[in-house]
Coordinates of C-alpha atoms in Angstrom, one line a residue:
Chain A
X1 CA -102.6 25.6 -34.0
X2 CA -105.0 23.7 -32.0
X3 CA -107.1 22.5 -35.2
X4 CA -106.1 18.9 -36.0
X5 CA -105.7 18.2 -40.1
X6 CA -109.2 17.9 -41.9
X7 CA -109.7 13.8 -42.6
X8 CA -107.6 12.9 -40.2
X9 CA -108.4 12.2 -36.5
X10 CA -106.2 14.1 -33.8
X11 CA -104.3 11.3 -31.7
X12 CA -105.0 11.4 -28.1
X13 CA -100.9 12.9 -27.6
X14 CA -102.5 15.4 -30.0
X15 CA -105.2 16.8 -28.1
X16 CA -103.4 16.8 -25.0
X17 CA -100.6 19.2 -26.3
X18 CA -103.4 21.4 -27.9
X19 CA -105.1 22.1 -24.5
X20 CA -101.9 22.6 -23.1
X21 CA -101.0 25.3 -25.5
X22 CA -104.2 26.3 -25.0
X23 CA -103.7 26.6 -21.3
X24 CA -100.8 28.5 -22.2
X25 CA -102.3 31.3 -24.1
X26 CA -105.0 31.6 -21.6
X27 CA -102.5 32.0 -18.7
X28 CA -100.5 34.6 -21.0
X29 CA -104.4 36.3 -21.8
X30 CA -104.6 36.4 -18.0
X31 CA -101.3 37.8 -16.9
X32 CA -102.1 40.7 -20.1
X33 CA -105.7 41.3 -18.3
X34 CA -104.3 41.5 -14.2
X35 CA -102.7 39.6 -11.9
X36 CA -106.6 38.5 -10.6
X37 CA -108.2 38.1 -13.7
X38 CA -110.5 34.9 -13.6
X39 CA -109.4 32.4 -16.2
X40 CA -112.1 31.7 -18.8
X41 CA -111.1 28.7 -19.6
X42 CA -112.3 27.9 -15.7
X43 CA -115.6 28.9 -17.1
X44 CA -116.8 26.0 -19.1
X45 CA -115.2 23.4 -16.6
X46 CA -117.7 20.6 -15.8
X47 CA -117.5 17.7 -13.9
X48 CA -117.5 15.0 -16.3
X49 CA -118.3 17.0 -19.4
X50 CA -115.3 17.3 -22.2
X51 CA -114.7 21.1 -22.1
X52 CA -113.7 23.3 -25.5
X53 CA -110.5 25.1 -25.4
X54 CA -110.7 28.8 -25.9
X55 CA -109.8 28.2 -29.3
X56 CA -112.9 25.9 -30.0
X57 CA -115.6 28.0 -28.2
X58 CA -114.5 31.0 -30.1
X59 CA -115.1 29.2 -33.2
X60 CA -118.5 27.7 -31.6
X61 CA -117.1 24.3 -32.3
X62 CA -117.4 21.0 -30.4
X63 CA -114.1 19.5 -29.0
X64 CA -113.4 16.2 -30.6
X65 CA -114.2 13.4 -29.6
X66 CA -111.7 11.6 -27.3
X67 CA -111.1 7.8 -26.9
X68 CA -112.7 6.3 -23.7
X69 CA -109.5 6.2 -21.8
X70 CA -108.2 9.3 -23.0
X71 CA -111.4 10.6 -21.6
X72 CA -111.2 10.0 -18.3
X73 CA -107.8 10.8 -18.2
X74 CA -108.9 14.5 -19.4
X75 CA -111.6 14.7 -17.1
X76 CA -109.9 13.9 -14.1
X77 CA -106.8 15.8 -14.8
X78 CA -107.7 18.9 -16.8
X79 CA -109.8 21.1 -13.8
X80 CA -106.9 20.8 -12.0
X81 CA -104.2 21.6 -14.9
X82 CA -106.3 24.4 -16.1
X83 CA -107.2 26.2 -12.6
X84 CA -103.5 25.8 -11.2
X85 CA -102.3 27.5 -14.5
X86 CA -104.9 30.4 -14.2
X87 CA -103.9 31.0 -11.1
X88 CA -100.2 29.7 -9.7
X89 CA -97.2 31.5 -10.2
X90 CA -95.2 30.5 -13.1
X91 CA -92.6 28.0 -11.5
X92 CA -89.2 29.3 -12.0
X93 CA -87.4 27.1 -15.0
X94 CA -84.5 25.5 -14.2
X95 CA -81.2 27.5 -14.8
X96 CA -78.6 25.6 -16.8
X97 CA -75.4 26.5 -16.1
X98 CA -73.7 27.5 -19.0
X99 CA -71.1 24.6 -19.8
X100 CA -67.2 25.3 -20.0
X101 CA -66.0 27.8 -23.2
X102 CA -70.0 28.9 -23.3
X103 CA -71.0 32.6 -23.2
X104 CA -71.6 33.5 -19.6
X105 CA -69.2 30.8 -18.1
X106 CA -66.5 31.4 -15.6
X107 CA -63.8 28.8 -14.5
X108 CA -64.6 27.7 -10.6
X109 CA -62.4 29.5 -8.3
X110 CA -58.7 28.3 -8.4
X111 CA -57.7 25.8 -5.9
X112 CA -55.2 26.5 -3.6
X113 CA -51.1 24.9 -4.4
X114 CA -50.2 21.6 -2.0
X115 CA -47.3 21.7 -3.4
X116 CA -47.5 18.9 -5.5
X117 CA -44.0 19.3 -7.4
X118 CA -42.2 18.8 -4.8
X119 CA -43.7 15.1 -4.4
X120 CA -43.6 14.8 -7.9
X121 CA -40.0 15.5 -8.0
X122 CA -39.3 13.2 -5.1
X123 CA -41.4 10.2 -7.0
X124 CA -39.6 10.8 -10.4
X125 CA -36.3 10.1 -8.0
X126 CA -37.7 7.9 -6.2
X127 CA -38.3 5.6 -9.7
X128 CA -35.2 6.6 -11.1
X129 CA -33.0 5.1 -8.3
X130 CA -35.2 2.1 -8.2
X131 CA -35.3 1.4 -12.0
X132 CA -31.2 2.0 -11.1
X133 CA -31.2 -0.3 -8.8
X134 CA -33.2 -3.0 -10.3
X135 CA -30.5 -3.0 -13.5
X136 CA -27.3 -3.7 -10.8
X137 CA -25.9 -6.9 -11.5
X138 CA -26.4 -8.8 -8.1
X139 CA -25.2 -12.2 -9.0
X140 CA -22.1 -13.8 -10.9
X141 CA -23.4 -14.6 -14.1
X142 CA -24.5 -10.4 -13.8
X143 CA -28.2 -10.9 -13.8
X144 CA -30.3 -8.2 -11.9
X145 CA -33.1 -8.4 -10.1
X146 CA -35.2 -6.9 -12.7
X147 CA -34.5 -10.6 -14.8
X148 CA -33.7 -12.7 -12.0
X149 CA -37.3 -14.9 -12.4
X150 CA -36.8 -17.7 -14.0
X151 CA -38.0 -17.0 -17.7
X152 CA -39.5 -20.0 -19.3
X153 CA -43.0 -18.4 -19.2
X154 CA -41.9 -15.5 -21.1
X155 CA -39.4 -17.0 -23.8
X156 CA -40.5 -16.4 -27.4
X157 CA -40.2 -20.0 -28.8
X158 CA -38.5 -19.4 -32.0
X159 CA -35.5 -20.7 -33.8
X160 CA -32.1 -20.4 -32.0
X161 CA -33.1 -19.7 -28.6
X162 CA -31.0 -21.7 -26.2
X163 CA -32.1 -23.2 -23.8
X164 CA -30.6 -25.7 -20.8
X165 CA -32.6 -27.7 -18.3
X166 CA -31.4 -29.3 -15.3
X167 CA -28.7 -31.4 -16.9
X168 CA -25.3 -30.2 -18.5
X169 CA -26.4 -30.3 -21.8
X170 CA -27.3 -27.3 -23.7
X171 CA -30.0 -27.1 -26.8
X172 CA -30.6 -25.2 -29.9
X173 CA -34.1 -24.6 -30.5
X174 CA -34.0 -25.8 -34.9
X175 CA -37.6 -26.2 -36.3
X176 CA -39.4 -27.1 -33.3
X177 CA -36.3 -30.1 -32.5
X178 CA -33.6 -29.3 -29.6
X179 CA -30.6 -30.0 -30.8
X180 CA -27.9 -30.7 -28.4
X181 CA -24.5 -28.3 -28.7
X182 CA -22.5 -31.2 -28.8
X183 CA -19.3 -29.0 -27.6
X184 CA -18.2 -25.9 -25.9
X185 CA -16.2 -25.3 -29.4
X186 CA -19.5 -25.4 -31.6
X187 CA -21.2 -23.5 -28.2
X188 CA -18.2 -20.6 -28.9
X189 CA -18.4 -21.1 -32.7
X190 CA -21.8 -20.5 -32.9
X191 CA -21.3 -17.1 -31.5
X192 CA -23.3 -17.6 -28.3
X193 CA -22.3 -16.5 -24.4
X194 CA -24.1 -17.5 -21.3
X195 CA -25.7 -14.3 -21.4
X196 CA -28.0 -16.5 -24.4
X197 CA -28.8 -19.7 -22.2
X198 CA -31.9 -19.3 -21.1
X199 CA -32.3 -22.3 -18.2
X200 CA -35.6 -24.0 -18.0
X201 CA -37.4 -26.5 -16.5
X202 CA -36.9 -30.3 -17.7
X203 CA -40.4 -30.4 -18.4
X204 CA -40.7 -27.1 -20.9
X205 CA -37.6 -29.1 -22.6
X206 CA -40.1 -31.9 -22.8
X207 CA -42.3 -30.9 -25.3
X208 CA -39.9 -30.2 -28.2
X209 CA -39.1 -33.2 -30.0
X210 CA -34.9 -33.9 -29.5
X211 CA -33.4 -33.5 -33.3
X212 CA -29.4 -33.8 -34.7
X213 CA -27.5 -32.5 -32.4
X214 CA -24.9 -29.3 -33.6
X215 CA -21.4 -30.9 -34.3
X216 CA -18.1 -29.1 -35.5
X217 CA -17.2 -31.2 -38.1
X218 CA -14.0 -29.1 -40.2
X219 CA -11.5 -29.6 -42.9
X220 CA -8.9 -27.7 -44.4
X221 CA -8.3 -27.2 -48.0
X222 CA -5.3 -29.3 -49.0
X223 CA -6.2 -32.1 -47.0
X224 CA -8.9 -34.6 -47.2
X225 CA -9.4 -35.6 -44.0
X226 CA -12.6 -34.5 -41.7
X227 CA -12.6 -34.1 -38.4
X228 CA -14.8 -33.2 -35.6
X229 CA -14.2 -31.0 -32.4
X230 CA -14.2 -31.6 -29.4
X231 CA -13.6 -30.3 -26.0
X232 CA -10.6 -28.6 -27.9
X233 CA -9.3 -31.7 -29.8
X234 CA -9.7 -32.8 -33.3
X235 CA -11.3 -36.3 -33.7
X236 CA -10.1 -37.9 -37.3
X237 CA -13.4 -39.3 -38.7
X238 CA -12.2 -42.4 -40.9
X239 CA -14.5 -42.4 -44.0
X240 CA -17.9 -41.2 -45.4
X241 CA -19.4 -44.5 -44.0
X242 CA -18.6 -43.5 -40.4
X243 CA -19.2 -39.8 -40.8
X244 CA -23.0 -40.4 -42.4
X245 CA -23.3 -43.3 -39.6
X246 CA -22.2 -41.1 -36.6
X247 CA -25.2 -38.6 -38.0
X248 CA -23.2 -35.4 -39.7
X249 CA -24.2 -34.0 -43.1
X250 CA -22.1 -32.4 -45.3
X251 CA -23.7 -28.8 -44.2
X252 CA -22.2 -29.2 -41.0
X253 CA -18.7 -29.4 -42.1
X254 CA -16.9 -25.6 -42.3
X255 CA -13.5 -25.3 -44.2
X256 CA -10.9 -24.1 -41.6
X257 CA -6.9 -23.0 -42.2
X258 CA -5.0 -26.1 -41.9
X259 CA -2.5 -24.4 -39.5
X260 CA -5.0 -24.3 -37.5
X261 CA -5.8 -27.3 -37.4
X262 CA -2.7 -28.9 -37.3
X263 CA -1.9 -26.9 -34.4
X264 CA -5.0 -28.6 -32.2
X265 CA -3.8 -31.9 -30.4
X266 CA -5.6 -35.3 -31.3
X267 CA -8.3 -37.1 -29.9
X268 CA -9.7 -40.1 -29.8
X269 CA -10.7 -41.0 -33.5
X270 CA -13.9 -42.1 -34.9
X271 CA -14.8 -44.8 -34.3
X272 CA -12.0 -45.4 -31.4
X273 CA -10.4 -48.1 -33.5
X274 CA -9.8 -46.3 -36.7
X275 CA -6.1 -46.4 -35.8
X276 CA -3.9 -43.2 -35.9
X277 CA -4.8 -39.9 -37.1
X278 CA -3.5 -38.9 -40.2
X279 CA -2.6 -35.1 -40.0
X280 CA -4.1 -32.5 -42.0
Chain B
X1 CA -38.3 21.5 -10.0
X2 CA -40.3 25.2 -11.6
X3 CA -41.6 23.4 -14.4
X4 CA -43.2 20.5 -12.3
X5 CA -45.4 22.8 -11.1
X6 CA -47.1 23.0 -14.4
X7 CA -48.7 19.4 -13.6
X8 CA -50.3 20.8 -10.6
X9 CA -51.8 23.9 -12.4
X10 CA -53.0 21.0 -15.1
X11 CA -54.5 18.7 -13.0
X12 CA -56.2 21.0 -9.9
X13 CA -57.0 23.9 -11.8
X14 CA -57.4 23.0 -14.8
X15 CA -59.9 25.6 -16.7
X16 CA -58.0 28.2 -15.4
X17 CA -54.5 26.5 -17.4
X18 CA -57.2 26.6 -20.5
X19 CA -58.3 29.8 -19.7
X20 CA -55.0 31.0 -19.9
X21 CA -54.7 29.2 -22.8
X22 CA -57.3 31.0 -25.3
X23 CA -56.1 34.1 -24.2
X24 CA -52.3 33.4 -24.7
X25 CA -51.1 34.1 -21.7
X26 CA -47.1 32.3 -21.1
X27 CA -47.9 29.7 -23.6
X28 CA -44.0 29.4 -24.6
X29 CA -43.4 28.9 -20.7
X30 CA -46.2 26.7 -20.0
X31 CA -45.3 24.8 -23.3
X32 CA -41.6 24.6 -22.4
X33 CA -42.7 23.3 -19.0
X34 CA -45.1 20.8 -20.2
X35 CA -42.5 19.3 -22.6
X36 CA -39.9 18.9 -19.5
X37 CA -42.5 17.3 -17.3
X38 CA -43.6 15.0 -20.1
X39 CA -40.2 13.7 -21.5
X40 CA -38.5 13.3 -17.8
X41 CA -41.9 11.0 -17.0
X42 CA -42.1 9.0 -20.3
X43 CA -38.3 8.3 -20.1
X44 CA -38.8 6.7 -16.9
X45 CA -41.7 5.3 -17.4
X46 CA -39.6 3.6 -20.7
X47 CA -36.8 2.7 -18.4
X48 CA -38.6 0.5 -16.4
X49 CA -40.7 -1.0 -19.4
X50 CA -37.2 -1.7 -20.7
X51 CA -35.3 -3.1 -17.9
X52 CA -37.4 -6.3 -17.8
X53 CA -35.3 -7.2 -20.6
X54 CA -32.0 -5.9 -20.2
X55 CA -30.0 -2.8 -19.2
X56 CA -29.5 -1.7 -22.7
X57 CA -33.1 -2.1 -23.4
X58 CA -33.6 0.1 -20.4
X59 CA -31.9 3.1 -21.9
X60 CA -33.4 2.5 -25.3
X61 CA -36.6 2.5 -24.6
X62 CA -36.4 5.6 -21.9
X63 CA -35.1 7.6 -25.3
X64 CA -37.5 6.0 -27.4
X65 CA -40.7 6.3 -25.6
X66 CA -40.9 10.2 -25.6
X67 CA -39.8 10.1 -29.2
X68 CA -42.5 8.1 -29.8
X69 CA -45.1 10.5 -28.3
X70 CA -43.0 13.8 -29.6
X71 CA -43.1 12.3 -33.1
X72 CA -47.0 11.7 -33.2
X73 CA -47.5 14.9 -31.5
X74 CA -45.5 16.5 -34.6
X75 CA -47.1 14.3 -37.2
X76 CA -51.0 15.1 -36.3
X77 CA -50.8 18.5 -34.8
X78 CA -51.0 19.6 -38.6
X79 CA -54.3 17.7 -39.1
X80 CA -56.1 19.4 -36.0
X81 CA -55.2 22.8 -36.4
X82 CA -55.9 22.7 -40.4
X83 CA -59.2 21.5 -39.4
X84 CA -60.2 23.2 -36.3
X85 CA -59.3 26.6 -38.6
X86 CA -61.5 24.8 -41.8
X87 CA -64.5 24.6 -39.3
X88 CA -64.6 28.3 -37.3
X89 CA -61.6 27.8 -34.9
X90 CA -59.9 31.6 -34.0
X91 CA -57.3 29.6 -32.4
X92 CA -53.4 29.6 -33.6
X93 CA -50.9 26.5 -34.1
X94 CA -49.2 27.3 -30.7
X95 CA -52.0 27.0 -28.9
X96 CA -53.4 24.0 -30.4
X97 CA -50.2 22.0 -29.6
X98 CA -50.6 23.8 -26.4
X99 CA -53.5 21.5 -25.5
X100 CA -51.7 18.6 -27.4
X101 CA -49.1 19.1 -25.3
X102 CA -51.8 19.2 -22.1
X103 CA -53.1 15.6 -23.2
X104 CA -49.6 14.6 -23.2
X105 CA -48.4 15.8 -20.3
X106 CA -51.4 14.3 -18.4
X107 CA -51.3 10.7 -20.3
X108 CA -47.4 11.2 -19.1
X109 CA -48.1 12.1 -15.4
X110 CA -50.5 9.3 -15.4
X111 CA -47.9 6.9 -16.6
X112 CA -45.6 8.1 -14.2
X113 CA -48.0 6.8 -11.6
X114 CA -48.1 3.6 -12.7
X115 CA -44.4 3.1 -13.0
X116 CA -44.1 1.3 -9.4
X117 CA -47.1 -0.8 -10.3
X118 CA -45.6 -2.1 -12.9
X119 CA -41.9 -2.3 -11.6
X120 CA -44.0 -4.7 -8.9
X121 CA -45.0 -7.1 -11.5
X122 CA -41.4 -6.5 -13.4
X123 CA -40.3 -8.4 -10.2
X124 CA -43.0 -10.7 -9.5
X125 CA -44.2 -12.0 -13.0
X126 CA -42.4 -13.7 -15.8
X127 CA -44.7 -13.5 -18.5
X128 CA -43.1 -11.5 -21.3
X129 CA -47.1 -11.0 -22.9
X130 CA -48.8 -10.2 -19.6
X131 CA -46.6 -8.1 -19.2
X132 CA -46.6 -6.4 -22.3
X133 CA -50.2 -6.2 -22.1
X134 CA -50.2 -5.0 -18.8
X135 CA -48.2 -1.9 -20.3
X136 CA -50.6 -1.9 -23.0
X137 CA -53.7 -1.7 -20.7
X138 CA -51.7 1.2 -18.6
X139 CA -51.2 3.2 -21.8
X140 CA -54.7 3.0 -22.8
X141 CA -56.3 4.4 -19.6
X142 CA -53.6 7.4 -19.6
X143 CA -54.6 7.7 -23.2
X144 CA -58.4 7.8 -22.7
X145 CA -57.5 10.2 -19.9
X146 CA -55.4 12.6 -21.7
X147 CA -57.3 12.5 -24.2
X148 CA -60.3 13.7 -22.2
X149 CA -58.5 16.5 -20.8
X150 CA -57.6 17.4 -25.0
X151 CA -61.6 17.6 -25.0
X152 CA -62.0 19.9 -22.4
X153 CA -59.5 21.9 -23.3
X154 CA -60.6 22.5 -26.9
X155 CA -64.3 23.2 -25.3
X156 CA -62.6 26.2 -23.6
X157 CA -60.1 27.4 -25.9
X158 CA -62.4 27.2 -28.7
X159 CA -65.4 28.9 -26.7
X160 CA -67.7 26.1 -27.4
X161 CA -70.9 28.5 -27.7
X162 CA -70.0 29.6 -31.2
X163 CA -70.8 29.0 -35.0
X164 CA -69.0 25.4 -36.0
X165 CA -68.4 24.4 -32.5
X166 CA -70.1 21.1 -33.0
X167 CA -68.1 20.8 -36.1
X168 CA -65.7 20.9 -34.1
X169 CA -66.0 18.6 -31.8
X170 CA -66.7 15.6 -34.3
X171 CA -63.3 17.3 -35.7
X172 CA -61.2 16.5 -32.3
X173 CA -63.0 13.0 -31.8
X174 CA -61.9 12.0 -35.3
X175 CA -58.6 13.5 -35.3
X176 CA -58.2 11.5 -31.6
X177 CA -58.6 8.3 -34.1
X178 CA -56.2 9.7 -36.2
X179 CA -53.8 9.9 -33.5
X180 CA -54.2 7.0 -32.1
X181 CA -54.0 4.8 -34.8
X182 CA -50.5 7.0 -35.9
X183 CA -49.1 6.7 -32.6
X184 CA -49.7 2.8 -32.5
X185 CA -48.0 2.9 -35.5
X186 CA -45.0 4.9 -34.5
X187 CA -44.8 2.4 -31.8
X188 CA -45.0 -0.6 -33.8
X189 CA -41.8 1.3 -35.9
X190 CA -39.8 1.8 -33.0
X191 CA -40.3 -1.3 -31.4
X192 CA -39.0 -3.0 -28.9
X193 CA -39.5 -0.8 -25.9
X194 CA -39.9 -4.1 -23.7
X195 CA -37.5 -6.4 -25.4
X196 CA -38.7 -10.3 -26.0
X197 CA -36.5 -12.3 -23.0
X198 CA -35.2 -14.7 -25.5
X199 CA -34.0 -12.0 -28.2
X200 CA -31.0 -10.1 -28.5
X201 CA -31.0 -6.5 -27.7
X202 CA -31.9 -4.7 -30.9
X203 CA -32.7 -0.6 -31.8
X204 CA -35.0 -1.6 -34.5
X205 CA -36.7 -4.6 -34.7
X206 CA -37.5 -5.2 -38.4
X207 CA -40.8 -4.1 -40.1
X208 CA -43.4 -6.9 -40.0
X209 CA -46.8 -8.1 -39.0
X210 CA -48.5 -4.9 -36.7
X211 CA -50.0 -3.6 -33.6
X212 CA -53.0 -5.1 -33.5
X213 CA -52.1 -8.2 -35.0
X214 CA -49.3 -8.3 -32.2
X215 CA -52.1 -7.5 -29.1
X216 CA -54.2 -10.1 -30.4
X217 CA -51.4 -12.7 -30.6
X218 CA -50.7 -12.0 -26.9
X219 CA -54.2 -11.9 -25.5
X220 CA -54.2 -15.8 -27.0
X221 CA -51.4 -16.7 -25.6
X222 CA -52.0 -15.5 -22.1
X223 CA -55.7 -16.6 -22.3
X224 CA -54.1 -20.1 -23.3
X225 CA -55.6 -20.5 -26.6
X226 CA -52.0 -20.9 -28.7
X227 CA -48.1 -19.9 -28.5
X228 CA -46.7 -17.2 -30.0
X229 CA -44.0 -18.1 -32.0

């Protein structure tokens, strides 16, 4: 055990755990022999002088040779080491307790109820009637307070969100352009409530660039005749000259019953001196 | 109100609910009681997630959110059990989503604790991300905590001293992966539980793009680096 390979030197870390074993043995030796046995290791103990482990003298072999630090290290600390084990009481090892689901372990001892379901229930209440009362409708428009904040820091920019700043007019977000709702009919056509308008500040409107702005330009089947509408009346557009000047494309224009149309009252034509509306 | 007392039991005394556990003793009642506790707390926890949006959002997401953790719960509990038998485990189905259940209930009590916290910043914030991160961060640390509980529990119902009980472990850390990747997943599928301001109320949002991909997006926008669009 103790005997370090043949052609190759023991490290110092070595040597140390070989007298240590060695230490060991002796001390178990000892106990076999009586608690007062003298250790023989003690025997060969010299000041200064490198001392051969039991294992060594029995063989009549010389320790090997330590390096110079290592030395001194051994000398000064090995008398000490070798007599204390020879002699102390083995120092208890440290009990580890076993750790939880290992043999030999018990749960602590229960801990006595406070009662906490009864909070519990009260705090599950307590959050349901607030989460209740959060979702009441507390002004006209029937916002909450859970979405009362204004909302411009948490709107997802993305096509058709509507938005309105401090003015009357009201935008359609289009490929990064607002486009102004040019009417309450193309607001209603396009399906949207109020509930949609998301109002902003002037400067969040500022960073989009402004683009066409959403007419309702309609015709009917058997007639010609365009028209766009506004605030609930039909404005006669006179020709294709005036409809691409006044900015509408032909995407814009929806094909309506011609009752219906008929039945809305005229307004001012495009431009204002096109003369009288022809009827669809 | 009876079954509330479960959380107690869970949370003060906890060995003694495993104990109980390994050796079988009311697992249907503590199992029924757990299930309560958890899907009264996740549906109002998901009620206030949803009411920053609107009231229909409210009641969406406070049926969708214990769904979501019910439905992961029914999709991995296979895995664990399958695997915790494969490697030495005596224990049976029930009591694995037993201590499922346990991880649940505590990741749900948790939750339930954070509710006013975040019904403060409901009120006070208007940042859709921070806020969604905010939830995000909320159900990670009930997570990590329930998920420790799972860990304990498995040490005791397993009894941790014998053959393959290091196999064992590795088993549960993996299979906690598992889970959570399946139950960010599951979330991403039944998205929204917060509802984007500017959006319509929806069920379902479509299928798209992911979890991650998502967090990311709204870490840059609220650390300023871009806009999600």
């Amino acid at each position: 055990m103790s005997e370090p390979t043949p052609g190759r030197k023991a490290s110092t870390t070595e040597q140390i755990l070989d007298l240590l074993l060695d230490a060991l043995a002796e001390r178990q030796r000892a106990r076999g022999s009586g608690p007062h046995a003298p250790a023989p290791a003690a025997a060969g103990e010299g000041k200064g002088t490198p001392t051969m482990t039991p294992a060594q003298a029995g063989e009549g072999r010389a320790p090997a040779p330590l390096p110079a630090p290592a030395r001194e290290r051994e000398v000064t600390r090995r008398p000490a080491t070798l007599a204390e084990a020879a002699t102390r009481e083995p120092a208890p090892l440290p009990v580890i307790p076993p750790r939880p689901g290992e043999k030999g372990w018990q749960p602590p001892a229960r801990l006595p109820s406070i009662q906490m379901h009864k909070f519990l229930a009260r705090l599950v209440i307590a959050i349901a009637l607030l989460v209740v009362a959060i979702n009441i409708p507390i002004q006209r428009h029937g916002v909450s307070l859970a979405r009362i904040l204004p909302d411009s820091a948490s709107l997802i920019i993305r096509d058709g969100l509507v938005l309105k700043g401090s003015g009357e007019n009201i935008y359609m977000l289009q490929d990064e352009q607002l486009r102004w709702i040019s009417s309450m009919d193309v607001f209603e056509h396009l399906g949207l409530t109020w509930g949609d308008v998301r109002v902003v500040g002037d400067t969040f409107l500022e960073q989009f660039e402004m683009g066409r702005p959403i007419y309702r330009i309609v015709k009917c089947k058997a007639s010609p005749h365009i028209y766009a509408l506004e605030e609930g009346k039909k404005r006669w557009i006179r020709d294709i000259e005036t409809f691409t000047a006044e900015g509408y494309v032909w995407e814009d224009v929806q094909l309506v019953d011609c009752r219906y149309l008929r039945n809305l009252p005229d307004g001012v034509p495009i431009p204002e001196d096109a003369g009288p509306p022809p009827q669809p | 109100m009876k079954d509330l007392a479960v959380i107690e039991t869970i949370l003060r005394n906890r060995f003694h609910f495993f104990v109980e556990i390994r050796d079988g003793i009311g697992l249907k009642e503590k199992m029924r009681a757990m299930l309560i506790s958890s899907l009264i707390f996740l549906a109002i926890y998901g009620a206030v997630m949803g009411s920053s949006a609107s009231l229909w959002q409210a009641l969406s997401s406070a049926a969708k959110l214990p769904l979501l953790f019910v439905a992961t719960l029914v999709i991995c509990s296979p895995t664990l059990y399958f695997f915790n038998v494969l490697y030495g485990s005596n224990q049976s189905l029930t009591q694995n989503v037993a201590l499922m259940l346990t991880a649940i209930t505590v990741t749900s009590v948790l939750l339930l604790s954070f509710a006013p916290i975040v019904v403060f910043f409901l009120l006070t914030t208007s940042g859709y991300q921070f806020f969604k991160l905010l939830n995000v961060a909320f159900f990670a640390v009930c997570g990590v905590v329930g998920v420790a509980f799972l860990s304990q529990g498995m040490r005791v119902v397993s009894s941790a001293g014998e053959e393959g009980a290091r196999a064992r472990r590795w088993v549960m850390w993996l299979w906690v992966l598992v889970y959570a990747f399946v139950g960010s997943q599951m979330a991403w599928t039944l998205r929204p539980f917060i509802g984007a301001p500017s959006m319509k109320f929806e069920l379902f949002r479509q299928l798209g793009g992911n979890f991650y991909a998502n967090i990311f997006a709204s870490l840059g926008e609220v650390l300023g680096f871009f806009v999600v669009k």
